[in-house]
PDB file of C-alpha atoms in Angstrom:
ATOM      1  CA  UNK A   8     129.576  25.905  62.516  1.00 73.00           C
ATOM      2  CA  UNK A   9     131.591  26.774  65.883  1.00 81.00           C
ATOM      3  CA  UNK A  10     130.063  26.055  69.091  1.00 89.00           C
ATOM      4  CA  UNK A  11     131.142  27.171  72.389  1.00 94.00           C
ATOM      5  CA  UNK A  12     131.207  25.183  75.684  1.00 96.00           C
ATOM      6  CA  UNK A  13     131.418  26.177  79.323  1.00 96.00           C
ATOM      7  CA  UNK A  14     131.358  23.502  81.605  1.00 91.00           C
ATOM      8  CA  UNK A  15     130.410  24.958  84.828  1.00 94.00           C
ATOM      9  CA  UNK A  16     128.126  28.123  85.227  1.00 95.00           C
ATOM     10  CA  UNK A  17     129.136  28.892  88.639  1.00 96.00           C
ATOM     11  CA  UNK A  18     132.574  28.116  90.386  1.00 97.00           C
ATOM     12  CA  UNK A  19     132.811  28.900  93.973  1.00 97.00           C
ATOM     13  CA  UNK A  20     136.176  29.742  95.575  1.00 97.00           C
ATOM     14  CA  UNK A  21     138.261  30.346  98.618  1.00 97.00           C
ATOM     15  CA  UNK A  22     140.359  33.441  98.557  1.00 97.00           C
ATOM     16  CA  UNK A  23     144.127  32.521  97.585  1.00 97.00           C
ATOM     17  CA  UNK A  24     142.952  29.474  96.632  1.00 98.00           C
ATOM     18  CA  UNK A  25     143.498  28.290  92.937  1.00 98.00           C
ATOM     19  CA  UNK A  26     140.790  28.049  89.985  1.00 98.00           C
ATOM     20  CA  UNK A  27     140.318  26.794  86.928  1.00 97.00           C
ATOM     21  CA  UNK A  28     136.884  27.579  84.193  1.00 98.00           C
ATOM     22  CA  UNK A  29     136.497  25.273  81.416  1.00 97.00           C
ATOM     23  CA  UNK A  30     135.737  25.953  77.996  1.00 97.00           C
ATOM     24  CA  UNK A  31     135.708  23.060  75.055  1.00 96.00           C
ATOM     25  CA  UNK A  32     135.213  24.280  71.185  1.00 93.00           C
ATOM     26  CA  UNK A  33     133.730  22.561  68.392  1.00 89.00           C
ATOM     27  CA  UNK A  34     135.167  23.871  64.845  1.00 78.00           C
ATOM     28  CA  UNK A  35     136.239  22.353  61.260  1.00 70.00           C
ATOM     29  CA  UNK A  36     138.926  24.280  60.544  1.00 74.00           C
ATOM     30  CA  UNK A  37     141.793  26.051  62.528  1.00 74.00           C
ATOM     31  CA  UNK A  38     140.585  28.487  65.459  1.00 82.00           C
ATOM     32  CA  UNK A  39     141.293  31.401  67.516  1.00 89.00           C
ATOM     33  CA  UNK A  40     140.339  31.753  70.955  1.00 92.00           C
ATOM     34  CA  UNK A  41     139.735  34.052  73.506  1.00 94.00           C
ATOM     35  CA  UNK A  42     138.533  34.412  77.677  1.00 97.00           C
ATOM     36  CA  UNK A  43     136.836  37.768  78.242  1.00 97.00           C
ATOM     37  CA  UNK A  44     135.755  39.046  81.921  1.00 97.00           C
ATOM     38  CA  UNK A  45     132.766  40.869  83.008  1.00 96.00           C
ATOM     39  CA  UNK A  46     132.522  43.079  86.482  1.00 94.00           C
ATOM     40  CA  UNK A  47     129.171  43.847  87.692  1.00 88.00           C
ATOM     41  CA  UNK A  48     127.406  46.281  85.119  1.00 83.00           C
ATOM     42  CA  UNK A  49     130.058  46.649  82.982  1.00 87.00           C
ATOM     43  CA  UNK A  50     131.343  45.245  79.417  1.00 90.00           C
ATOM     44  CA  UNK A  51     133.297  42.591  78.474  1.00 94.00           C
ATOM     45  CA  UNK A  52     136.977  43.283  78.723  1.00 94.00           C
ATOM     46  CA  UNK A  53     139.909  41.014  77.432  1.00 94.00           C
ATOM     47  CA  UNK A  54     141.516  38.780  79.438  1.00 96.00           C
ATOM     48  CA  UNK A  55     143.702  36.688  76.686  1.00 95.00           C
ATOM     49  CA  UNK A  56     143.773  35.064  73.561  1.00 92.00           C
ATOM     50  CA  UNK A  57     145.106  32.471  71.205  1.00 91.00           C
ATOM     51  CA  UNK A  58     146.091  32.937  68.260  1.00 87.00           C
ATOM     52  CA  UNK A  59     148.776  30.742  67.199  1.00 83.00           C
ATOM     53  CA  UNK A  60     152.498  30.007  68.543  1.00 85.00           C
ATOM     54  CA  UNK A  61     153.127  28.662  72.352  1.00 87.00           C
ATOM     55  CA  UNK A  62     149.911  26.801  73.646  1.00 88.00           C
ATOM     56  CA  UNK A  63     149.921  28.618  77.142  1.00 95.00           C
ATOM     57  CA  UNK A  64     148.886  32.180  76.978  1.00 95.00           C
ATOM     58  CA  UNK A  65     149.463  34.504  79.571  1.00 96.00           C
ATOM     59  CA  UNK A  66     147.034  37.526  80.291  1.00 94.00           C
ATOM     60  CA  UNK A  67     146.306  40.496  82.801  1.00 93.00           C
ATOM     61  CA  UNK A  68     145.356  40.042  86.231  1.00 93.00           C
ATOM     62  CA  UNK A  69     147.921  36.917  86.919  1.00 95.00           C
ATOM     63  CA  UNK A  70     145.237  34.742  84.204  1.00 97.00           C
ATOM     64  CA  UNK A  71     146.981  32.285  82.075  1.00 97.00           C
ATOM     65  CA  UNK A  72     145.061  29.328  79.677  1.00 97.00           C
ATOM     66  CA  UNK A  73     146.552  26.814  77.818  1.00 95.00           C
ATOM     67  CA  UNK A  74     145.165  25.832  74.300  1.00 94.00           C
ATOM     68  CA  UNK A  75     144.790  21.898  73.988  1.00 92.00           C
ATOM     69  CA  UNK A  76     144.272  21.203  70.464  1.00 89.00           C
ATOM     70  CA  UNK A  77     143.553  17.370  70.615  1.00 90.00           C
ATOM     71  CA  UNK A  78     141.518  17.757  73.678  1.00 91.00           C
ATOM     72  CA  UNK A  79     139.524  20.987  72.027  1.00 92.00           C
ATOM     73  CA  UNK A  80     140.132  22.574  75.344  1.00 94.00           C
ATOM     74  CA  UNK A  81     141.042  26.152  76.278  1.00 96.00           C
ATOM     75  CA  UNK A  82     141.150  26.001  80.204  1.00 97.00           C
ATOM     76  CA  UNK A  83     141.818  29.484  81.781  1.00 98.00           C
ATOM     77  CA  UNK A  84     143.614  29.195  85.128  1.00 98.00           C
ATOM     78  CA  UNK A  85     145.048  31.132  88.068  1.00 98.00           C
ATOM     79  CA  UNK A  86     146.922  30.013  91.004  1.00 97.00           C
ATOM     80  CA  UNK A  87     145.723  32.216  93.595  1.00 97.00           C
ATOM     81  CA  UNK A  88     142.495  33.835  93.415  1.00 97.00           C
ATOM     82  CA  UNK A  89     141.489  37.467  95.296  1.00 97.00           C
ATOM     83  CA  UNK A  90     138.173  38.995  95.864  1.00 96.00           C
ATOM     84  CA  UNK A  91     138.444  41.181  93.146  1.00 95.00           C
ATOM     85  CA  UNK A  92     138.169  38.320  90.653  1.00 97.00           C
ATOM     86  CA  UNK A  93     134.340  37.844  91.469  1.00 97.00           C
ATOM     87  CA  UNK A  94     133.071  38.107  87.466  1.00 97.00           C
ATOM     88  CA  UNK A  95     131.604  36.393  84.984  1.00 96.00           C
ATOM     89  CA  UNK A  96     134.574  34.479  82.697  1.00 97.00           C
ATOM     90  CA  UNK A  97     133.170  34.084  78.820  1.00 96.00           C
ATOM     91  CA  UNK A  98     134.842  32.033  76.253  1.00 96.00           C
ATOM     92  CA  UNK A  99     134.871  33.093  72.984  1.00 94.00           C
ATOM     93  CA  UNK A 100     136.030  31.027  69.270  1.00 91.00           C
ATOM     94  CA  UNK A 101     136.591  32.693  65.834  1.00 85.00           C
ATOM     95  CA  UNK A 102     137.519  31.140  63.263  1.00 71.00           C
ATOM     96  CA  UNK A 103     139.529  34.166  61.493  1.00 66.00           C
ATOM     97  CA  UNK A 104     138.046  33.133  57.610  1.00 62.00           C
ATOM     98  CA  UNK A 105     136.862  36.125  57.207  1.00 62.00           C
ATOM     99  CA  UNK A 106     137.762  39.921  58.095  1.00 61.00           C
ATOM    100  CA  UNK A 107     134.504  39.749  60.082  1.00 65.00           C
ATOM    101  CA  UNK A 108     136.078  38.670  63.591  1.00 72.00           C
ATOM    102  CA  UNK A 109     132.560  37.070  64.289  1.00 83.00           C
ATOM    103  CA  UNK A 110     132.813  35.779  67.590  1.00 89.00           C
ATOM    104  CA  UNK A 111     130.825  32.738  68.940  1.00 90.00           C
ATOM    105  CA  UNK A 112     130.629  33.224  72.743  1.00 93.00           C
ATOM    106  CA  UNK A 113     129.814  30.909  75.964  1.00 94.00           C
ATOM    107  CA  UNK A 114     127.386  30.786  78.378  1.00 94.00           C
ATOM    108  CA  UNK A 115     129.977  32.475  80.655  1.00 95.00           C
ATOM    109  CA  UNK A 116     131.113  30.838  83.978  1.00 97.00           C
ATOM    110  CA  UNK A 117     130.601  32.869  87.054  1.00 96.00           C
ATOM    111  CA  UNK A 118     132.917  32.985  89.248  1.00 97.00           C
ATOM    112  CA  UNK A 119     132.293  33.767  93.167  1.00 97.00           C
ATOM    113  CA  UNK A 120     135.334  34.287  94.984  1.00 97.00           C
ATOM    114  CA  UNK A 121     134.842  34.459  98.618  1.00 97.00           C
ATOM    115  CA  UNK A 122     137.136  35.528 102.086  1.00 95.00           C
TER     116      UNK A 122
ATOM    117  CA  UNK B  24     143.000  52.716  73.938  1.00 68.00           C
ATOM    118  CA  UNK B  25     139.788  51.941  72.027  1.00 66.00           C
ATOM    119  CA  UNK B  26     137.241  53.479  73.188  1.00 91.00           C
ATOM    120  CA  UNK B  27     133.707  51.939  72.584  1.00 95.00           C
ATOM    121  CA  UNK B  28     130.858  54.222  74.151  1.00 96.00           C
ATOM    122  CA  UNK B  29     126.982  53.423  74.097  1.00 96.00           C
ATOM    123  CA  UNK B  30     124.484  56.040  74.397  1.00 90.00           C
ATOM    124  CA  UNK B  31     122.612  55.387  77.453  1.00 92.00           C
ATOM    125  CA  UNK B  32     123.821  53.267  80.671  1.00 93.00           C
ATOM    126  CA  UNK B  33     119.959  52.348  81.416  1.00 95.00           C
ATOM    127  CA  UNK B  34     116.657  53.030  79.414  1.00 96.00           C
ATOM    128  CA  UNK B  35     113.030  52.068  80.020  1.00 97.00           C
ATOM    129  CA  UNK B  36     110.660  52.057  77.347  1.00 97.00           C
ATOM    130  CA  UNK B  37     106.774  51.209  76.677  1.00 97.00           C
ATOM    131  CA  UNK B  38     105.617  48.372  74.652  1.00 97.00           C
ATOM    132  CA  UNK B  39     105.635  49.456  70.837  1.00 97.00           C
ATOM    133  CA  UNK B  40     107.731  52.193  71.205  1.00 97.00           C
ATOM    134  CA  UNK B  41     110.781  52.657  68.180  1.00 97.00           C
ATOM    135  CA  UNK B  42     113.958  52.458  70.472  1.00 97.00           C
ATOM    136  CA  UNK B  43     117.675  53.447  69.016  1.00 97.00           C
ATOM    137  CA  UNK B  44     120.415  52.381  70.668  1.00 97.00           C
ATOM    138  CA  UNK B  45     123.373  54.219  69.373  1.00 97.00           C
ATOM    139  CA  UNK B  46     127.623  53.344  69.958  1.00 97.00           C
ATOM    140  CA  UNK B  47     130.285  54.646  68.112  1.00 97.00           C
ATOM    141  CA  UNK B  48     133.782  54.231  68.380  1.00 96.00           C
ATOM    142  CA  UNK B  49     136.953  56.198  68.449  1.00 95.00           C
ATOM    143  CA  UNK B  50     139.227  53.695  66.697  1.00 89.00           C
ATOM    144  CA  UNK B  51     138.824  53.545  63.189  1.00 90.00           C
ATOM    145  CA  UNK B  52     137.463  49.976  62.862  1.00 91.00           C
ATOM    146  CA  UNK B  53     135.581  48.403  60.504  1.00 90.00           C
ATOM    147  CA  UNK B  54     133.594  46.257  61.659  1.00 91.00           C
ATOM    148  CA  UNK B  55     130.763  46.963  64.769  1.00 94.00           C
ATOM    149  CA  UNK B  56     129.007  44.213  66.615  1.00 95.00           C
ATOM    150  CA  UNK B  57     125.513  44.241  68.109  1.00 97.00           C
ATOM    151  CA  UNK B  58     124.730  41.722  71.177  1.00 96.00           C
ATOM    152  CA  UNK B  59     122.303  41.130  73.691  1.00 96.00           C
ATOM    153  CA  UNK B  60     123.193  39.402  77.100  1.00 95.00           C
ATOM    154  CA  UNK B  61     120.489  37.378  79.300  1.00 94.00           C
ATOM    155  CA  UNK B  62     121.309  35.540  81.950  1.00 89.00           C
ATOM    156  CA  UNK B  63     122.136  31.544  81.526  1.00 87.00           C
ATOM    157  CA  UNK B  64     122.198  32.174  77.293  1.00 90.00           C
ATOM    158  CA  UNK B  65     125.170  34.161  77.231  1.00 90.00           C
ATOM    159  CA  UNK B  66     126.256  36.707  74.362  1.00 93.00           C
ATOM    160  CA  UNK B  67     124.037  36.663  71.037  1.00 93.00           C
ATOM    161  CA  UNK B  68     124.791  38.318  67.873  1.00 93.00           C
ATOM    162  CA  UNK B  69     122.338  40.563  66.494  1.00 96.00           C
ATOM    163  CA  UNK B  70     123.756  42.245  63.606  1.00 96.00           C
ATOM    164  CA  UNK B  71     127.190  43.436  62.623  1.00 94.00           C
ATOM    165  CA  UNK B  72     128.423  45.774  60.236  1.00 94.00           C
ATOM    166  CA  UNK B  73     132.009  45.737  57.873  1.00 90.00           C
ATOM    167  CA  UNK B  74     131.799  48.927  56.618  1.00 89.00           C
ATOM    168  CA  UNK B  75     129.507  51.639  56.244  1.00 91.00           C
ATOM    169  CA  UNK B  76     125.963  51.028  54.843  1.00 87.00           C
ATOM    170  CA  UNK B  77     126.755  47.304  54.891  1.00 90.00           C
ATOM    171  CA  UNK B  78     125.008  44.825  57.510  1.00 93.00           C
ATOM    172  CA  UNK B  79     124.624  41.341  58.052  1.00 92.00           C
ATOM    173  CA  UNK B  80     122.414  39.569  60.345  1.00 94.00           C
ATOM    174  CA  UNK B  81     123.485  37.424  63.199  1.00 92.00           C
ATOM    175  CA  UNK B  82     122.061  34.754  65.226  1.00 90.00           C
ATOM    176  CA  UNK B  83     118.864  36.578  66.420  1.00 95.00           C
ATOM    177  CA  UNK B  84     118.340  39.707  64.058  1.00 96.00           C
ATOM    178  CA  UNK B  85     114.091  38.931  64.121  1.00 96.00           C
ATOM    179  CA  UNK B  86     112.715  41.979  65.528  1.00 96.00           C
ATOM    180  CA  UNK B  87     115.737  44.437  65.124  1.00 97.00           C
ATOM    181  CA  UNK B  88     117.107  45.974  62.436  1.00 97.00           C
ATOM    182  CA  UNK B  89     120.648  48.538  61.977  1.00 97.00           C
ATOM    183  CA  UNK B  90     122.107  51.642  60.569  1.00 96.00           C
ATOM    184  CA  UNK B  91     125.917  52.493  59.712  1.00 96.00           C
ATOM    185  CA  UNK B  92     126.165  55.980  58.418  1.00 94.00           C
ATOM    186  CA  UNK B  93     129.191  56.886  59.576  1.00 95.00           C
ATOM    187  CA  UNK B  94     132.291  54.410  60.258  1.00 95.00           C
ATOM    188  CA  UNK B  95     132.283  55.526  63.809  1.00 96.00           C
ATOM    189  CA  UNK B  96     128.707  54.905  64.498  1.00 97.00           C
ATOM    190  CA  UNK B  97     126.478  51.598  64.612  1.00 97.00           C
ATOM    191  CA  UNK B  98     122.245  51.620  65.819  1.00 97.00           C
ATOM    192  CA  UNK B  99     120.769  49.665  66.678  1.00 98.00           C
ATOM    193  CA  UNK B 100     116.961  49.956  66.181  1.00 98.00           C
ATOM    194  CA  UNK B 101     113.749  48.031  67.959  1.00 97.00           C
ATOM    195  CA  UNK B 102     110.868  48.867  65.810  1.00 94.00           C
ATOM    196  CA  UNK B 103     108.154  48.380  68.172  1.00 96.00           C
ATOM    197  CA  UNK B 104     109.832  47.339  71.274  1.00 97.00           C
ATOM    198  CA  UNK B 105     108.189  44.309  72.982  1.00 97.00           C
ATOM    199  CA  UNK B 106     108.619  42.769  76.375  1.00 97.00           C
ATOM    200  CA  UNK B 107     110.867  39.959  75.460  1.00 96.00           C
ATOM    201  CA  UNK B 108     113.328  42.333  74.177  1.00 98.00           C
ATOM    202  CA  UNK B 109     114.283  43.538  77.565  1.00 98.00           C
ATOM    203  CA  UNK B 110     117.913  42.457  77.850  1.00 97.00           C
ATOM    204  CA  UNK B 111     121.374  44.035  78.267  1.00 96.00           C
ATOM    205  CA  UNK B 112     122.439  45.297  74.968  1.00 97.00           C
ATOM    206  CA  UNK B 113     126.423  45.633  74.501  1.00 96.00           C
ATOM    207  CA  UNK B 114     127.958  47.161  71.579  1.00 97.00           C
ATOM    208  CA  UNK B 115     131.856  46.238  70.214  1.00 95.00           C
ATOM    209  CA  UNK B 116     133.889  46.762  67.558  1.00 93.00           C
ATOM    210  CA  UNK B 117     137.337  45.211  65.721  1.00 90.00           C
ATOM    211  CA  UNK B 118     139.721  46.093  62.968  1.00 86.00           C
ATOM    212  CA  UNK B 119     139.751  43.828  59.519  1.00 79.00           C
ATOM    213  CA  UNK B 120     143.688  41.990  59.303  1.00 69.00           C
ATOM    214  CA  UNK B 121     145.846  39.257  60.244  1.00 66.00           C
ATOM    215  CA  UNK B 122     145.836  38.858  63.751  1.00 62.00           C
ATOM    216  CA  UNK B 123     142.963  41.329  64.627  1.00 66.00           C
ATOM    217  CA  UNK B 124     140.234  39.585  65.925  1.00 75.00           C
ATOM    218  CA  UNK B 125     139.665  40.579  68.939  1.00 85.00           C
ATOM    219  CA  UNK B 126     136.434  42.672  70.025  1.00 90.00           C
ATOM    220  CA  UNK B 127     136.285  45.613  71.950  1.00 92.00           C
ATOM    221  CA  UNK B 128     132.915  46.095  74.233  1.00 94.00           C
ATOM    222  CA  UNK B 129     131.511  49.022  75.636  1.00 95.00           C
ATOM    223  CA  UNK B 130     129.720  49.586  78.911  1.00 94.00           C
ATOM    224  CA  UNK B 131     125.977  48.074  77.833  1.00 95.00           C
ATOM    225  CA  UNK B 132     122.580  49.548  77.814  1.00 96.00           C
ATOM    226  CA  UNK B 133     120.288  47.320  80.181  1.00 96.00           C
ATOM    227  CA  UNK B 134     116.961  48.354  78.192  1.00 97.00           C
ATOM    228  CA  UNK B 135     113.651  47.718  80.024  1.00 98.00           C
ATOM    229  CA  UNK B 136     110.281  47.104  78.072  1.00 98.00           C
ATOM    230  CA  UNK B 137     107.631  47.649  80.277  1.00 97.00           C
TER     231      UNK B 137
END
């Protein structure tokens, strides 16, 4: 069985200032990961994902994570932070065995970006 | 771009009423995805579908149950709708194949059960 883990639930931040949400990932067998992001009444819309070649993975809205396979650690980052990133961050792990896509999500970190 | 759309932005129902939630989805996928989101817990499958007339049952299917019909089109369906099953209820969808696994959401139904 996957597992998902998001290490902080809320992450305050200075504008411009940089952030990084942590997600760890339990699995037996080779994974693929994802961060989604979630504005205020609205779905879940991808930010990046991992699925197998260079470890750091750039995505929209200046986002980048980097997948740490010894560490089981898929850290999303960005240098410089603007009001418009307030959201909820989810982590997501699938392990790709079947044509399924099941996804096994995080708790989601919120982040609260502020002037 | 995909396009995943969900019946109703907000709904309030009575205790014991039969609630459908309906999404389809303009991309020709395969597979459709039923969550619910509460605050603190995250996403949690209900039920997902692979192809038509075919379900499986997630993490939390007790009180729920599905219909696929149509490719295009996924219900979910509360019985007799109880208070604990008020909850944000997001719908997605992704294509079978290498590389594919990636979900796409749509906007959510935040469902009241009063």
């Amino acid at each position: 069985a996957q597992s998902v883990t998001q290490l902080d639930s809320q992450v305050p931040v200075f504008e411009e200032a940089p952030v990084e949400l942590r997600c760890n990932y339990s699995s037996s067998v080779s994974v693929y990961l994802f961060w989604y992001v979630q504005y205020p009444n609205q779905g879940l819309q991808l930010l990046l994902k991992y699925l197998s070649g260079s470890t750091l993975v750039k995505g929209i809205n200046g986002f980048e994570a980097e997948f740490n396979k010894s560490q089981t650690s898929f850290h999303l980052r960005k240098p410089s932070v603007h009001i418009s990133d307030t959201a909820e961050y989810f982590c997501a792990v699938s392990d790709g065995r079947s044509g399924y896509s099941t996804l096994t999500f995080g708790k989601g970190t919120m982040l609260l970006v502020s002037p | 771009d995909v396009k995943v759309t969900q019946s109703s932005r907000y709904l309030v129902k009575r205790t014991g009423e039969k609630v459908f939630l309906e999404c389809v989805q303009d991309m020709d996928h395969e597979n459709m995805f039923w969550y619910r989101q509460d605050p603190g817990l995250g996403l949690r499958l209900i039920y997902f579908s692979y192809d038509v007339k075919m379900k499986e049952k997630g993490d939390i299917p007790e009180g729920y149950s599905v219909s696929r019909e149509k490719k295009e089109r996924f219900s979910l369906i509360l019985e007799s709708a109880s208070t604990n099953q008020t909850s944000m209820y997001l719908c997605a969808s992704s294509s079978t194949g290498i590389g594919s696994y990636e979900q796409y959401f749509g906007p959510g139904t935040r469902l009241t059960v009063t």
